[in-house]
Structures are given as structure tokens and as C-alpha cells.
């Protein structure tokens, strides 16, 4: 059965005649039922929603509170997640943590029958290019939830109190959604309040942010990512039940990636795999992915008679140059 808070929102929307809010709440109920594998009722709700009569749209004379605040799209942008866990090459600790998290949320009704709530806040720490954003998308994909990404250019304002006000509007909208809310570069907004170089405004923003996160319902999953964990406020750390370090791939993971790359590419790379692994070691996953894409592009552009050995050797030379640039 749908959560009581969603049913309450649905009743309030019906009484106010707000058809937009009715649709949003029903969509949230459908998402929750699908998470619980209640596909029959989810399909029936979806069919009913598709036949939602236009005559129920609110008339200009009726008092309606809009669910979509002014310029909410300037605070958030949505993506349609399509990245299963099996598509990523991750170490076993991270994979197991994601699987356990997904299981908790998928079986939230079982936990609630024992007065327990699933964890809904994940903090990802690590250097750029190693899969933090992809992990957020994986969680949304595995749970069949929409994903919203914070737009700091729209959230952070230059006037006193403006950022906190925008955060409140954004969170009020998010509370109507069953979704994954993703904060990239979380240190941009969750900075240490004890930093003497920061203004009082930033400190107020962090306090407002923590308060809003505390008030989020458990059906909203918050995933935050940072490259600079040392900049985060100490109270921010306590808000996240799961904290994962996302490191650069070790040699075993690089070998796994190469095996998968050859399988998808349909060709064996004409070089000793151990040698390729050694040359790729030290790069981020994003840089390794770019190495693979470079091989595929050159292979296609040199058809009908591509020399794969030359292509791989040239791509590996680029890798060496990149490593030298990174170390400079």
C-alpha cells in the first residue's frame, strides 16, 4: 500500500483541485509500487493516469497552489537514468554496498513492519572521473526512480538569504517526488562553517541545507559527491548513513575493464594484457574509457583495412603523454 504521506498529499491535491499535483503524487505512488514489485496495481494506476481527464484541470477562478514553483527548472535538471550496476567496473566493497542499499529501499515495507526505515543518504568521496555520478545514476536505475541533479548556478544567489530561500523552494518540490536527488561537488554548498575565511551567509546556507536534508522523507534518496571531503562541514558527515570512497581503479579492475572492452569491441587487443594494464594503471576510469573510445574511433575511421596494432600502440603513447601531463 502507498505511504500515508503520499495519500495525504493526494487528498489535499484533490480538495484543492490541483491536477498537476494529483498527477505528480500518483506518479510517486506508481514509482513506490514498482519498487515493491506491485506491478499490477502500478500498471492500473498508470493506465488511469494516462486517461486523466482534461476537464479536471483547474480553472482560473479556482485557488490552486502550484507544485512546480517559479523557475524550479533553474534549480534542478532531470535525467532519465539508464545505467545498470552490471555496466560499471567497481571494487567489491562498493558493489556490495550499492546492492545492500538497493535491497533496503526495494524492501522498505518489510523494514517498516519492524519500525525501521531504509537508509536514504549516500556520500561518495573520491577524485574526479572514477564513477561518482555514474553510481548515483546506477542507484536510480536499479530502483527505477527519476533522478534530479542540483544546478548550483541557479541555487546560489548573491543576495543575503537568497540561496537559503531557493534551497527551501527546491526541497519543497523534491518532497513531492520519489526520486534520487544528486549533489555533485557537494563541497560547493556544504562547506565547513568553522572556516574563518567563509562569510556568515555561507554558514547560514549550510545550516539551512542540513535542516532541509533532515526534513526529507525517506522515499527521497540523497546522493552527494565530493572531490574535497576535507572541506565539508563536520555536521554534513553525520547526515549520511553510507559513506563510500571511490578510488582510481587498481590493476585487477583495469584487467576486468579490458576483458569487458574486448568482448564489446569484438576484437582482441594485439598486445600483452599485463603490459596494457601497467600502462593504464594510475589513470582514472574516465581516462581509461577515453583510451577505449580512441581505439574504437581510429578503428572505424581506418576501415576497411584497420591496423589494430598500430592503433593500440598510438593510443598507448597518448596514455603515456597524459600520465606525464597529470604528474607535471
PDB file of C-alpha atoms in Angstrom:
ATOM      1  CA  UNK A   1       0.000   0.000   0.000  1.00  0.00           C
ATOM      2  CA  UNK A   2       1.157   3.528  -0.750  1.00  0.00           C
ATOM      3  CA  UNK A   3       2.684   5.505   2.111  1.00  0.00           C
ATOM      4  CA  UNK A   4       0.332   7.579   4.233  1.00  0.00           C
ATOM      5  CA  UNK A   5       2.168  10.823   3.430  1.00  0.00           C
ATOM      6  CA  UNK A   6       1.609  10.282  -0.302  1.00  0.00           C
ATOM      7  CA  UNK A   7      -2.068   9.520   0.251  1.00  0.00           C
ATOM      8  CA  UNK A   8      -2.384  12.669   2.357  1.00  0.00           C
ATOM      9  CA  UNK A   9      -0.824  14.740  -0.440  1.00  0.00           C
ATOM     10  CA  UNK A  10      -3.233  13.141  -2.917  1.00  0.00           C
ATOM     11  CA  UNK A  11      -6.260  14.035  -0.773  1.00  0.00           C
ATOM     12  CA  UNK A  12      -5.074  17.613  -0.356  1.00  0.00           C
ATOM     13  CA  UNK A  13      -4.437  17.942  -4.088  1.00  0.00           C
ATOM     14  CA  UNK A  14      -7.920  16.606  -4.859  1.00  0.00           C
ATOM     15  CA  UNK A  15      -9.575  19.003  -2.432  1.00  0.00           C
ATOM     16  CA  UNK A  16      -7.680  21.964  -3.880  1.00  0.00           C
ATOM     17  CA  UNK A  17      -8.404  20.887  -7.460  1.00  0.00           C
ATOM     18  CA  UNK A  18      -4.715  20.942  -8.323  1.00  0.00           C
ATOM     19  CA  UNK A  19      -4.500  18.493 -11.242  1.00  0.00           C
ATOM     20  CA  UNK A  20      -0.739  18.982 -11.612  1.00  0.00           C
ATOM     21  CA  UNK A  21      -0.148  17.932  -8.017  1.00  0.00           C
ATOM     22  CA  UNK A  22      -2.537  14.983  -8.396  1.00  0.00           C
ATOM     23  CA  UNK A  23      -0.502  13.711 -11.337  1.00  0.00           C
ATOM     24  CA  UNK A  24       2.791  14.184  -9.513  1.00  0.00           C
ATOM     25  CA  UNK A  25       1.609  12.341  -6.407  1.00  0.00           C
ATOM     26  CA  UNK A  26       0.124   9.477  -8.424  1.00  0.00           C
ATOM     27  CA  UNK A  27       3.432   9.178 -10.288  1.00  0.00           C
ATOM     28  CA  UNK A  28       5.209   8.937  -6.929  1.00  0.00           C
ATOM     29  CA  UNK A  29       2.765   6.223  -5.813  1.00  0.00           C
ATOM     30  CA  UNK A  30       3.377   4.319  -9.064  1.00  0.00           C
ATOM     31  CA  UNK A  31       7.132   4.526  -8.537  1.00  0.00           C
ATOM     32  CA  UNK A  32       6.816   3.218  -4.975  1.00  0.00           C
ATOM     33  CA  UNK A  33       4.578   0.340  -6.026  1.00  0.00           C
ATOM     34  CA  UNK A  34       7.042  -0.667  -8.743  1.00  0.00           C
ATOM     35  CA  UNK A  35       9.874  -0.646  -6.201  1.00  0.00           C
ATOM     36  CA  UNK A  36       7.774  -3.076  -4.125  1.00  0.00           C
ATOM     37  CA  UNK A  37       7.227  -5.221  -7.263  1.00  0.00           C
ATOM     38  CA  UNK A  38       3.485  -4.456  -7.113  1.00  0.00           C
ATOM     39  CA  UNK A  39       3.367  -4.199 -10.898  1.00  0.00           C
ATOM     40  CA  UNK A  40      -0.334  -4.958 -11.326  1.00  0.00           C
ATOM     41  CA  UNK A  41      -1.532  -2.032  -9.222  1.00  0.00           C
ATOM     42  CA  UNK A  42       1.253   0.161 -10.682  1.00  0.00           C
ATOM     43  CA  UNK A  43       0.072  -0.630 -14.224  1.00  0.00           C
ATOM     44  CA  UNK A  44      -3.542   0.084 -13.266  1.00  0.00           C
ATOM     45  CA  UNK A  45      -2.585   3.433 -11.746  1.00  0.00           C
ATOM     46  CA  UNK A  46      -0.504   4.290 -14.800  1.00  0.00           C
ATOM     47  CA  UNK A  47      -3.413   3.448 -17.100  1.00  0.00           C
ATOM     48  CA  UNK A  48      -5.733   5.610 -15.013  1.00  0.00           C
ATOM     49  CA  UNK A  49      -3.229   8.449 -15.085  1.00  0.00           C
ATOM     50  CA  UNK A  50      -2.950   8.267 -18.874  1.00  0.00           C
ATOM     51  CA  UNK A  51      -6.709   8.757 -19.141  1.00  0.00           C
ATOM     52  CA  UNK A  52      -6.707  11.667 -16.666  1.00  0.00           C
ATOM     53  CA  UNK A  53      -9.488  13.923 -17.997  1.00  0.00           C
ATOM     54  CA  UNK A  54      -8.563  17.398 -19.142  1.00  0.00           C
ATOM     55  CA  UNK A  55     -11.827  18.617 -17.617  1.00  0.00           C
ATOM     56  CA  UNK A  56     -10.267  18.218 -14.167  1.00  0.00           C
ATOM     57  CA  UNK A  57      -7.644  20.853 -14.929  1.00  0.00           C
ATOM     58  CA  UNK A  58      -8.033  23.782 -12.516  1.00  0.00           C
ATOM     59  CA  UNK A  59      -9.970  26.740 -13.804  1.00  0.00           C
ATOM     60  CA  UNK A  60      -8.568  30.265 -13.467  1.00  0.00           C
ATOM     61  CA  UNK A  61     -11.208  31.110 -10.898  1.00  0.00           C
ATOM     62  CA  UNK A  62     -10.147  28.359  -8.506  1.00  0.00           C
ATOM     63  CA  UNK A  63      -7.448  28.848  -5.877  1.00  0.00           C
ATOM     64  CA  UNK A  64      -4.598  26.472  -6.624  1.00  0.00           C
ATOM     65  CA  UNK A  65      -1.152  26.112  -5.042  1.00  0.00           C
ATOM     66  CA  UNK A  66       1.209  25.079  -7.865  1.00  0.00           C
ATOM     67  CA  UNK A  67       3.531  22.125  -7.229  1.00  0.00           C
ATOM     68  CA  UNK A  68       6.156  23.478  -9.628  1.00  0.00           C
ATOM     69  CA  UNK A  69       7.469  26.677  -8.151  1.00  0.00           C
ATOM     70  CA  UNK A  70       8.552  29.519 -10.368  1.00  0.00           C
ATOM     71  CA  UNK A  71      11.756  28.681 -12.220  1.00  0.00           C
ATOM     72  CA  UNK A  72      12.190  25.292 -10.481  1.00  0.00           C
ATOM     73  CA  UNK A  73      13.974  24.140 -13.637  1.00  0.00           C
ATOM     74  CA  UNK A  74      16.679  26.684 -12.879  1.00  0.00           C
ATOM     75  CA  UNK A  75      17.363  24.864  -9.592  1.00  0.00           C
ATOM     76  CA  UNK A  76      17.297  21.315 -10.921  1.00  0.00           C
ATOM     77  CA  UNK A  77      17.606  19.350 -14.095  1.00  0.00           C
ATOM     78  CA  UNK A  78      16.312  15.825 -14.510  1.00  0.00           C
ATOM     79  CA  UNK A  79      17.822  12.880 -16.327  1.00  0.00           C
ATOM     80  CA  UNK A  80      16.333   9.550 -17.305  1.00  0.00           C
ATOM     81  CA  UNK A  81      18.679   7.057 -15.630  1.00  0.00           C
ATOM     82  CA  UNK A  82      19.722   4.083 -17.750  1.00  0.00           C
ATOM     83  CA  UNK A  83      22.846   2.612 -16.192  1.00  0.00           C
ATOM     84  CA  UNK A  84      22.538  -0.838 -14.542  1.00  0.00           C
ATOM     85  CA  UNK A  85      25.029  -1.824 -11.863  1.00  0.00           C
ATOM     86  CA  UNK A  86      26.453  -4.520 -14.125  1.00  0.00           C
ATOM     87  CA  UNK A  87      27.657  -1.850 -16.565  1.00  0.00           C
ATOM     88  CA  UNK A  88      30.180  -0.450 -14.085  1.00  0.00           C
ATOM     89  CA  UNK A  89      33.537  -1.887 -13.071  1.00  0.00           C
ATOM     90  CA  UNK A  90      33.811  -1.273  -9.324  1.00  0.00           C
ATOM     91  CA  UNK A  91      35.567  -2.895  -6.408  1.00  0.00           C
ATOM     92  CA  UNK A  92      33.591  -5.493  -4.487  1.00  0.00           C
ATOM     93  CA  UNK A  93      33.132  -3.332  -1.367  1.00  0.00           C
ATOM     94  CA  UNK A  94      31.380  -0.609  -3.360  1.00  0.00           C
ATOM     95  CA  UNK A  95      29.298  -3.115  -5.346  1.00  0.00           C
ATOM     96  CA  UNK A  96      28.125  -4.863  -2.166  1.00  0.00           C
ATOM     97  CA  UNK A  97      27.274  -1.550  -0.516  1.00  0.00           C
ATOM     98  CA  UNK A  98      25.168  -0.490  -3.513  1.00  0.00           C
ATOM     99  CA  UNK A  99      23.377  -3.844  -3.648  1.00  0.00           C
ATOM    100  CA  UNK A 100      22.574  -3.701   0.059  1.00  0.00           C
ATOM    101  CA  UNK A 101      21.328  -0.120  -0.262  1.00  0.00           C
ATOM    102  CA  UNK A 102      19.081  -1.004  -3.213  1.00  0.00           C
ATOM    103  CA  UNK A 103      17.724  -4.037  -1.357  1.00  0.00           C
ATOM    104  CA  UNK A 104      16.847  -1.924   1.688  1.00  0.00           C
ATOM    105  CA  UNK A 105      14.898   0.531  -0.417  1.00  0.00           C
ATOM    106  CA  UNK A 106      13.223  -2.169  -2.526  1.00  0.00           C
ATOM    107  CA  UNK A 107      12.061  -3.965   0.626  1.00  0.00           C
ATOM    108  CA  UNK A 108      11.260  -0.868   2.630  1.00  0.00           C
ATOM    109  CA  UNK A 109       7.820  -2.263   3.528  1.00  0.00           C
ATOM    110  CA  UNK A 110       9.489  -5.184   5.339  1.00  0.00           C
ATOM    111  CA  UNK A 111      11.746  -2.841   7.301  1.00  0.00           C
ATOM    112  CA  UNK A 112       8.806  -0.611   8.220  1.00  0.00           C
ATOM    113  CA  UNK A 113       6.880  -3.590   9.545  1.00  0.00           C
ATOM    114  CA  UNK A 114       9.664  -3.715  12.178  1.00  0.00           C
ATOM    115  CA  UNK A 115       9.575   0.078  12.721  1.00  0.00           C
ATOM    116  CA  UNK A 116      12.745   0.561  10.673  1.00  0.00           C
ATOM    117  CA  UNK A 117      13.367   2.933   7.772  1.00  0.00           C
ATOM    118  CA  UNK A 118      15.689   2.232   4.820  1.00  0.00           C
ATOM    119  CA  UNK A 119      18.798   4.370   4.638  1.00  0.00           C
ATOM    120  CA  UNK A 120      18.398   7.141   2.077  1.00  0.00           C
ATOM    121  CA  UNK A 121      21.609   9.228   2.170  1.00  0.00           C
ATOM    122  CA  UNK A 122      24.848   8.297   0.431  1.00  0.00           C
ATOM    123  CA  UNK A 123      28.083  10.295   0.376  1.00  0.00           C
ATOM    124  CA  UNK A 124      30.607   9.470  -2.361  1.00  0.00           C
ATOM    125  CA  UNK A 125      34.193  10.665  -1.907  1.00  0.00           C
ATOM    126  CA  UNK A 126      36.992  10.468  -4.447  1.00  0.00           C
ATOM    127  CA  UNK A 127      38.932  12.067  -7.263  1.00  0.00           C
ATOM    128  CA  UNK A 128      37.098  13.153 -10.437  1.00  0.00           C
ATOM    129  CA  UNK A 129      36.452  10.641 -13.187  1.00  0.00           C
ATOM    130  CA  UNK A 130      36.069   7.469 -11.130  1.00  0.00           C
ATOM    131  CA  UNK A 131      32.323   6.936 -11.230  1.00  0.00           C
ATOM    132  CA  UNK A 132      30.635   9.005  -8.518  1.00  0.00           C
ATOM    133  CA  UNK A 133      27.995  10.420 -10.870  1.00  0.00           C
ATOM    134  CA  UNK A 134      27.577   7.019 -12.514  1.00  0.00           C
ATOM    135  CA  UNK A 135      26.929   5.398  -9.128  1.00  0.00           C
ATOM    136  CA  UNK A 136      24.128   7.899  -8.443  1.00  0.00           C
ATOM    137  CA  UNK A 137      22.617   7.005 -11.818  1.00  0.00           C
ATOM    138  CA  UNK A 138      23.018   3.285 -11.075  1.00  0.00           C
ATOM    139  CA  UNK A 139      21.049   3.669  -7.840  1.00  0.00           C
ATOM    140  CA  UNK A 140      18.261   5.481  -9.703  1.00  0.00           C
ATOM    141  CA  UNK A 141      18.290   2.868 -12.483  1.00  0.00           C
ATOM    142  CA  UNK A 142      18.213  -0.122 -10.130  1.00  0.00           C
ATOM    143  CA  UNK A 143      15.296   1.379  -8.188  1.00  0.00           C
ATOM    144  CA  UNK A 144      13.511   2.641 -11.320  1.00  0.00           C
ATOM    145  CA  UNK A 145      13.393   6.192  -9.951  1.00  0.00           C
ATOM    146  CA  UNK A 146      13.781   9.556 -11.677  1.00  0.00           C
ATOM    147  CA  UNK A 147      16.975  11.452 -10.940  1.00  0.00           C
ATOM    148  CA  UNK A 148      17.295  15.172 -10.264  1.00  0.00           C
ATOM    149  CA  UNK A 149      20.648  16.976 -10.295  1.00  0.00           C
ATOM    150  CA  UNK A 150      21.254  20.202  -8.397  1.00  0.00           C
ATOM    151  CA  UNK A 151      22.135  23.229 -10.515  1.00  0.00           C
ATOM    152  CA  UNK A 152      24.359  25.404  -8.349  1.00  0.00           C
ATOM    153  CA  UNK A 153      24.298  28.243 -10.865  1.00  0.00           C
ATOM    154  CA  UNK A 154      20.572  28.552 -10.198  1.00  0.00           C
ATOM    155  CA  UNK A 155      20.647  27.808  -6.463  1.00  0.00           C
ATOM    156  CA  UNK A 156      23.474  30.017  -5.258  1.00  0.00           C
ATOM    157  CA  UNK A 157      22.497  33.691  -5.195  1.00  0.00           C
ATOM    158  CA  UNK A 158      24.452  36.859  -4.485  1.00  0.00           C
ATOM    159  CA  UNK A 159      21.988  38.495  -2.100  1.00  0.00           C
ATOM    160  CA  UNK A 160      21.512  37.888   1.603  1.00  0.00           C
ATOM    161  CA  UNK A 161      19.127  34.992   2.225  1.00  0.00           C
ATOM    162  CA  UNK A 162      18.602  34.302  -1.480  1.00  0.00           C
ATOM    163  CA  UNK A 163      20.387  30.920  -1.555  1.00  0.00           C
ATOM    164  CA  UNK A 164      18.582  29.601   1.539  1.00  0.00           C
ATOM    165  CA  UNK A 165      15.239  30.686   0.055  1.00  0.00           C
ATOM    166  CA  UNK A 166      15.972  28.893  -3.221  1.00  0.00           C
ATOM    167  CA  UNK A 167      17.078  25.776  -1.357  1.00  0.00           C
ATOM    168  CA  UNK A 168      13.789  25.745   0.521  1.00  0.00           C
ATOM    169  CA  UNK A 169      11.798  26.009  -2.725  1.00  0.00           C
ATOM    170  CA  UNK A 170      13.826  23.234  -4.301  1.00  0.00           C
ATOM    171  CA  UNK A 171      13.411  20.912  -1.312  1.00  0.00           C
ATOM    172  CA  UNK A 172       9.664  21.622  -1.111  1.00  0.00           C
ATOM    173  CA  UNK A 173       9.384  20.429  -4.706  1.00  0.00           C
ATOM    174  CA  UNK A 174      11.595  17.381  -4.122  1.00  0.00           C
ATOM    175  CA  UNK A 175       9.400  16.277  -1.214  1.00  0.00           C
ATOM    176  CA  UNK A 176       6.613  15.642  -3.735  1.00  0.00           C
ATOM    177  CA  UNK A 177       8.816  13.228  -5.692  1.00  0.00           C
ATOM    178  CA  UNK A 178      10.014   9.702  -5.088  1.00  0.00           C
ATOM    179  CA  UNK A 179      13.411  10.152  -6.626  1.00  0.00           C
ATOM    180  CA  UNK A 180      17.195  10.304  -6.394  1.00  0.00           C
ATOM    181  CA  UNK A 181      18.476  13.814  -5.650  1.00  0.00           C
ATOM    182  CA  UNK A 182      22.115  14.201  -6.693  1.00  0.00           C
ATOM    183  CA  UNK A 183      24.517  16.861  -5.387  1.00  0.00           C
ATOM    184  CA  UNK A 184      27.723  16.892  -7.413  1.00  0.00           C
ATOM    185  CA  UNK A 185      30.670  18.830  -5.952  1.00  0.00           C
ATOM    186  CA  UNK A 186      28.814  18.903  -2.643  1.00  0.00           C
ATOM    187  CA  UNK A 187      31.618  20.880  -1.015  1.00  0.00           C
ATOM    188  CA  UNK A 188      30.411  23.906  -3.027  1.00  0.00           C
ATOM    189  CA  UNK A 189      27.410  24.182  -0.709  1.00  0.00           C
ATOM    190  CA  UNK A 190      28.237  22.037   2.332  1.00  0.00           C
ATOM    191  CA  UNK A 191      31.396  23.865   3.434  1.00  0.00           C
ATOM    192  CA  UNK A 192      32.854  23.802   6.921  1.00  0.00           C
ATOM    193  CA  UNK A 193      31.134  26.504   8.968  1.00  0.00           C
ATOM    194  CA  UNK A 194      34.168  26.921  11.202  1.00  0.00           C
ATOM    195  CA  UNK A 195      36.270  28.248   8.318  1.00  0.00           C
ATOM    196  CA  UNK A 196      37.170  31.797   9.299  1.00  0.00           C
ATOM    197  CA  UNK A 197      37.528  32.759   5.636  1.00  0.00           C
ATOM    198  CA  UNK A 198      33.883  31.995   4.882  1.00  0.00           C
ATOM    199  CA  UNK A 199      31.131  34.592   5.216  1.00  0.00           C
ATOM    200  CA  UNK A 200      28.196  34.454   7.571  1.00  0.00           C
ATOM    201  CA  UNK A 201      25.938  33.920   4.569  1.00  0.00           C
ATOM    202  CA  UNK A 202      27.661  30.622   3.698  1.00  0.00           C
ATOM    203  CA  UNK A 203      27.253  29.479   7.283  1.00  0.00           C
ATOM    204  CA  UNK A 204      23.530  30.244   7.159  1.00  0.00           C
ATOM    205  CA  UNK A 205      23.259  28.342   3.866  1.00  0.00           C
ATOM    206  CA  UNK A 206      24.926  25.256   5.366  1.00  0.00           C
ATOM    207  CA  UNK A 207      22.616  25.392   8.393  1.00  0.00           C
ATOM    208  CA  UNK A 208      19.586  25.684   6.097  1.00  0.00           C
ATOM    209  CA  UNK A 209      20.855  22.827   3.925  1.00  0.00           C
ATOM    210  CA  UNK A 210      21.289  20.484   6.884  1.00  0.00           C
ATOM    211  CA  UNK A 211      17.847  21.353   8.218  1.00  0.00           C
ATOM    212  CA  UNK A 212      16.233  20.665   4.840  1.00  0.00           C
ATOM    213  CA  UNK A 213      18.061  17.331   4.449  1.00  0.00           C
ATOM    214  CA  UNK A 214      16.878  16.281   7.921  1.00  0.00           C
ATOM    215  CA  UNK A 215      13.274  17.013   6.926  1.00  0.00           C
ATOM    216  CA  UNK A 216      13.337  14.949   3.729  1.00  0.00           C
ATOM    217  CA  UNK A 217      11.094  11.858   3.702  1.00  0.00           C
ATOM    218  CA  UNK A 218      12.800   8.500   3.348  1.00  0.00           C
ATOM    219  CA  UNK A 219      11.428   7.978  -0.181  1.00  0.00           C
ATOM    220  CA  UNK A 220      13.765  10.753  -1.386  1.00  0.00           C
ATOM    221  CA  UNK A 221      17.279   9.365  -1.825  1.00  0.00           C
ATOM    222  CA  UNK A 222      20.075  11.909  -1.455  1.00  0.00           C
ATOM    223  CA  UNK A 223      23.396  11.110  -3.125  1.00  0.00           C
ATOM    224  CA  UNK A 224      26.189  13.644  -2.655  1.00  0.00           C
ATOM    225  CA  UNK A 225      29.613  13.530  -4.293  1.00  0.00           C
ATOM    226  CA  UNK A 226      32.749  15.459  -3.450  1.00  0.00           C
ATOM    227  CA  UNK A 227      36.359  15.608  -4.581  1.00  0.00           C
ATOM    228  CA  UNK A 228      37.315  17.581  -1.454  1.00  0.00           C
ATOM    229  CA  UNK A 229      35.958  15.828   1.599  1.00  0.00           C
ATOM    230  CA  UNK A 230      38.225  17.899   3.840  1.00  0.00           C
ATOM    231  CA  UNK A 231      36.120  20.984   3.010  1.00  0.00           C
ATOM    232  CA  UNK A 232      32.828  19.502   4.218  1.00  0.00           C
ATOM    233  CA  UNK A 233      31.269  20.658   7.449  1.00  0.00           C
ATOM    234  CA  UNK A 234      31.555  18.078  10.233  1.00  0.00           C
ATOM    235  CA  UNK A 235      27.784  18.047  10.655  1.00  0.00           C
ATOM    236  CA  UNK A 236      27.388  17.155   6.966  1.00  0.00           C
ATOM    237  CA  UNK A 237      29.201  13.852   7.537  1.00  0.00           C
ATOM    238  CA  UNK A 238      26.713  12.848  10.232  1.00  0.00           C
ATOM    239  CA  UNK A 239      23.766  13.283   7.854  1.00  0.00           C
ATOM    240  CA  UNK A 240      24.908  10.459   5.567  1.00  0.00           C
ATOM    241  CA  UNK A 241      24.386   6.870   6.696  1.00  0.00           C
ATOM    242  CA  UNK A 242      26.555   5.439   3.909  1.00  0.00           C
ATOM    243  CA  UNK A 243      29.970   6.857   3.015  1.00  0.00           C
ATOM    244  CA  UNK A 244      31.939   5.313   0.149  1.00  0.00           C
ATOM    245  CA  UNK A 245      35.450   6.030  -1.081  1.00  0.00           C
ATOM    246  CA  UNK A 246      35.558   5.811  -4.875  1.00  0.00           C
ATOM    247  CA  UNK A 247      39.212   5.354  -5.742  1.00  0.00           C
ATOM    248  CA  UNK A 248      41.102   5.073  -9.004  1.00  0.00           C
ATOM    249  CA  UNK A 249      40.975   1.513 -10.398  1.00  0.00           C
ATOM    250  CA  UNK A 250      43.656  -0.926  -9.325  1.00  0.00           C
ATOM    251  CA  UNK A 251      45.258  -3.366 -11.756  1.00  0.00           C
ATOM    252  CA  UNK A 252      42.639  -6.075 -11.205  1.00  0.00           C
ATOM    253  CA  UNK A 253      39.815  -3.672 -12.043  1.00  0.00           C
ATOM    254  CA  UNK A 254      41.676  -2.429 -15.119  1.00  0.00           C
ATOM    255  CA  UNK A 255      42.064  -6.035 -16.288  1.00  0.00           C
ATOM    256  CA  UNK A 256      38.326  -6.580 -15.768  1.00  0.00           C
ATOM    257  CA  UNK A 257      37.651  -3.439 -17.776  1.00  0.00           C
ATOM    258  CA  UNK A 258      39.919  -4.641 -20.612  1.00  0.00           C
ATOM    259  CA  UNK A 259      38.179  -8.035 -20.705  1.00  0.00           C
ATOM    260  CA  UNK A 260      34.820  -6.316 -20.998  1.00  0.00           C
ATOM    261  CA  UNK A 261      36.142  -3.855 -23.585  1.00  0.00           C
ATOM    262  CA  UNK A 262      37.448  -6.661 -25.831  1.00  0.00           C
ATOM    263  CA  UNK A 263      34.145  -8.512 -25.522  1.00  0.00           C
ATOM    264  CA  UNK A 264      32.121  -5.444 -26.529  1.00  0.00           C
ATOM    265  CA  UNK A 265      34.614  -4.394 -29.204  1.00  0.00           C
ATOM    266  CA  UNK A 266      34.680  -7.841 -30.756  1.00  0.00           C
ATOM    267  CA  UNK A 267      38.477  -7.848 -31.188  1.00  0.00           C
ATOM    268  CA  UNK A 268      41.412  -8.954 -29.057  1.00  0.00           C
ATOM    269  CA  UNK A 269      43.941  -6.209 -28.495  1.00  0.00           C
ATOM    270  CA  UNK A 270      47.259  -7.190 -30.167  1.00  0.00           C
ATOM    271  CA  UNK A 271      49.432  -6.579 -27.094  1.00  0.00           C
ATOM    272  CA  UNK A 272      50.163  -8.335 -23.821  1.00  0.00           C
ATOM    273  CA  UNK A 273      47.290  -7.558 -21.476  1.00  0.00           C
ATOM    274  CA  UNK A 274      49.623  -7.182 -18.498  1.00  0.00           C
ATOM    275  CA  UNK A 275      51.586  -4.542 -20.390  1.00  0.00           C
ATOM    276  CA  UNK A 276      48.434  -2.576 -21.224  1.00  0.00           C
ATOM    277  CA  UNK A 277      47.270  -2.824 -17.600  1.00  0.00           C
ATOM    278  CA  UNK A 278      50.593  -1.453 -16.367  1.00  0.00           C
ATOM    279  CA  UNK A 279      50.421   1.482 -18.758  1.00  0.00           C
ATOM    280  CA  UNK A 280      46.805   2.305 -17.806  1.00  0.00           C
ATOM    281  CA  UNK A 281      47.444   1.990 -14.080  1.00  0.00           C
ATOM    282  CA  UNK A 282      47.239   5.356 -12.361  1.00  0.00           C
ATOM    283  CA  UNK A 283      44.583   6.748 -14.690  1.00  0.00           C
ATOM    284  CA  UNK A 284      41.002   7.448 -13.668  1.00  0.00           C
ATOM    285  CA  UNK A 285      38.152   5.378 -15.059  1.00  0.00           C
ATOM    286  CA  UNK A 286      37.134   8.324 -17.249  1.00  0.00           C
ATOM    287  CA  UNK A 287      40.621   8.453 -18.768  1.00  0.00           C
ATOM    288  CA  UNK A 288      40.627   4.692 -19.341  1.00  0.00           C
ATOM    289  CA  UNK A 289      37.218   4.937 -21.008  1.00  0.00           C
ATOM    290  CA  UNK A 290      38.618   7.635 -23.284  1.00  0.00           C
ATOM    291  CA  UNK A 291      41.500   5.299 -24.186  1.00  0.00           C
ATOM    292  CA  UNK A 292      38.948   2.689 -25.279  1.00  0.00           C
ATOM    293  CA  UNK A 293      36.905   5.212 -27.247  1.00  0.00           C
ATOM    294  CA  UNK A 294      40.042   6.433 -29.029  1.00  0.00           C
ATOM    295  CA  UNK A 295      40.798   2.896 -30.191  1.00  0.00           C
ATOM    296  CA  UNK A 296      37.262   2.398 -31.471  1.00  0.00           C
ATOM    297  CA  UNK A 297      37.181   5.749 -33.306  1.00  0.00           C
ATOM    298  CA  UNK A 298      40.503   5.110 -35.043  1.00  0.00           C
ATOM    299  CA  UNK A 299      39.466   1.578 -35.898  1.00  0.00           C
ATOM    300  CA  UNK A 300      36.267   2.790 -37.583  1.00  0.00           C
ATOM    301  CA  UNK A 301      37.920   5.683 -39.423  1.00  0.00           C
ATOM    302  CA  UNK A 302      40.693   3.458 -40.810  1.00  0.00           C
ATOM    303  CA  UNK A 303      38.312   0.872 -42.265  1.00  0.00           C
ATOM    304  CA  UNK A 304      38.203  -1.184 -44.443  1.00  0.00           C
ATOM    305  CA  UNK A 305      41.774  -2.208 -43.544  1.00  0.00           C
ATOM    306  CA  UNK A 306      42.495  -1.033 -39.984  1.00  0.00           C
ATOM    307  CA  UNK A 307      45.841  -1.886 -38.417  1.00  0.00           C
ATOM    308  CA  UNK A 308      44.773  -2.597 -34.847  1.00  0.00           C
ATOM    309  CA  UNK A 309      48.325  -2.988 -33.564  1.00  0.00           C
ATOM    310  CA  UNK A 310      49.297   0.489 -34.755  1.00  0.00           C
ATOM    311  CA  UNK A 311      46.068   1.928 -33.375  1.00  0.00           C
ATOM    312  CA  UNK A 312      46.654   0.405 -29.928  1.00  0.00           C
ATOM    313  CA  UNK A 313      50.301   1.462 -29.839  1.00  0.00           C
ATOM    314  CA  UNK A 314      49.455   5.035 -30.783  1.00  0.00           C
ATOM    315  CA  UNK A 315      46.679   5.151 -28.167  1.00  0.00           C
ATOM    316  CA  UNK A 316      49.078   3.841 -25.515  1.00  0.00           C
ATOM    317  CA  UNK A 317      51.575   6.554 -26.441  1.00  0.00           C
ATOM    318  CA  UNK A 318      48.836   9.088 -25.791  1.00  0.00           C
ATOM    319  CA  UNK A 319      48.288   7.465 -22.405  1.00  0.00           C
ATOM    320  CA  UNK A 320      51.954   7.957 -21.520  1.00  0.00           C
ATOM    321  CA  UNK A 321      51.740  11.616 -22.525  1.00  0.00           C
ATOM    322  CA  UNK A 322      48.601  12.033 -20.404  1.00  0.00           C
ATOM    323  CA  UNK A 323      50.259  10.461 -17.363  1.00  0.00           C
ATOM    324  CA  UNK A 324      53.217  12.794 -17.793  1.00  0.00           C
ATOM    325  CA  UNK A 325      50.844  15.765 -18.013  1.00  0.00           C
ATOM    326  CA  UNK A 326      48.968  14.616 -14.891  1.00  0.00           C
ATOM    327  CA  UNK A 327      52.215  14.324 -12.942  1.00  0.00           C
ATOM    328  CA  UNK A 328      53.509  17.697 -14.068  1.00  0.00           C
TER     329      UNK A 328
END
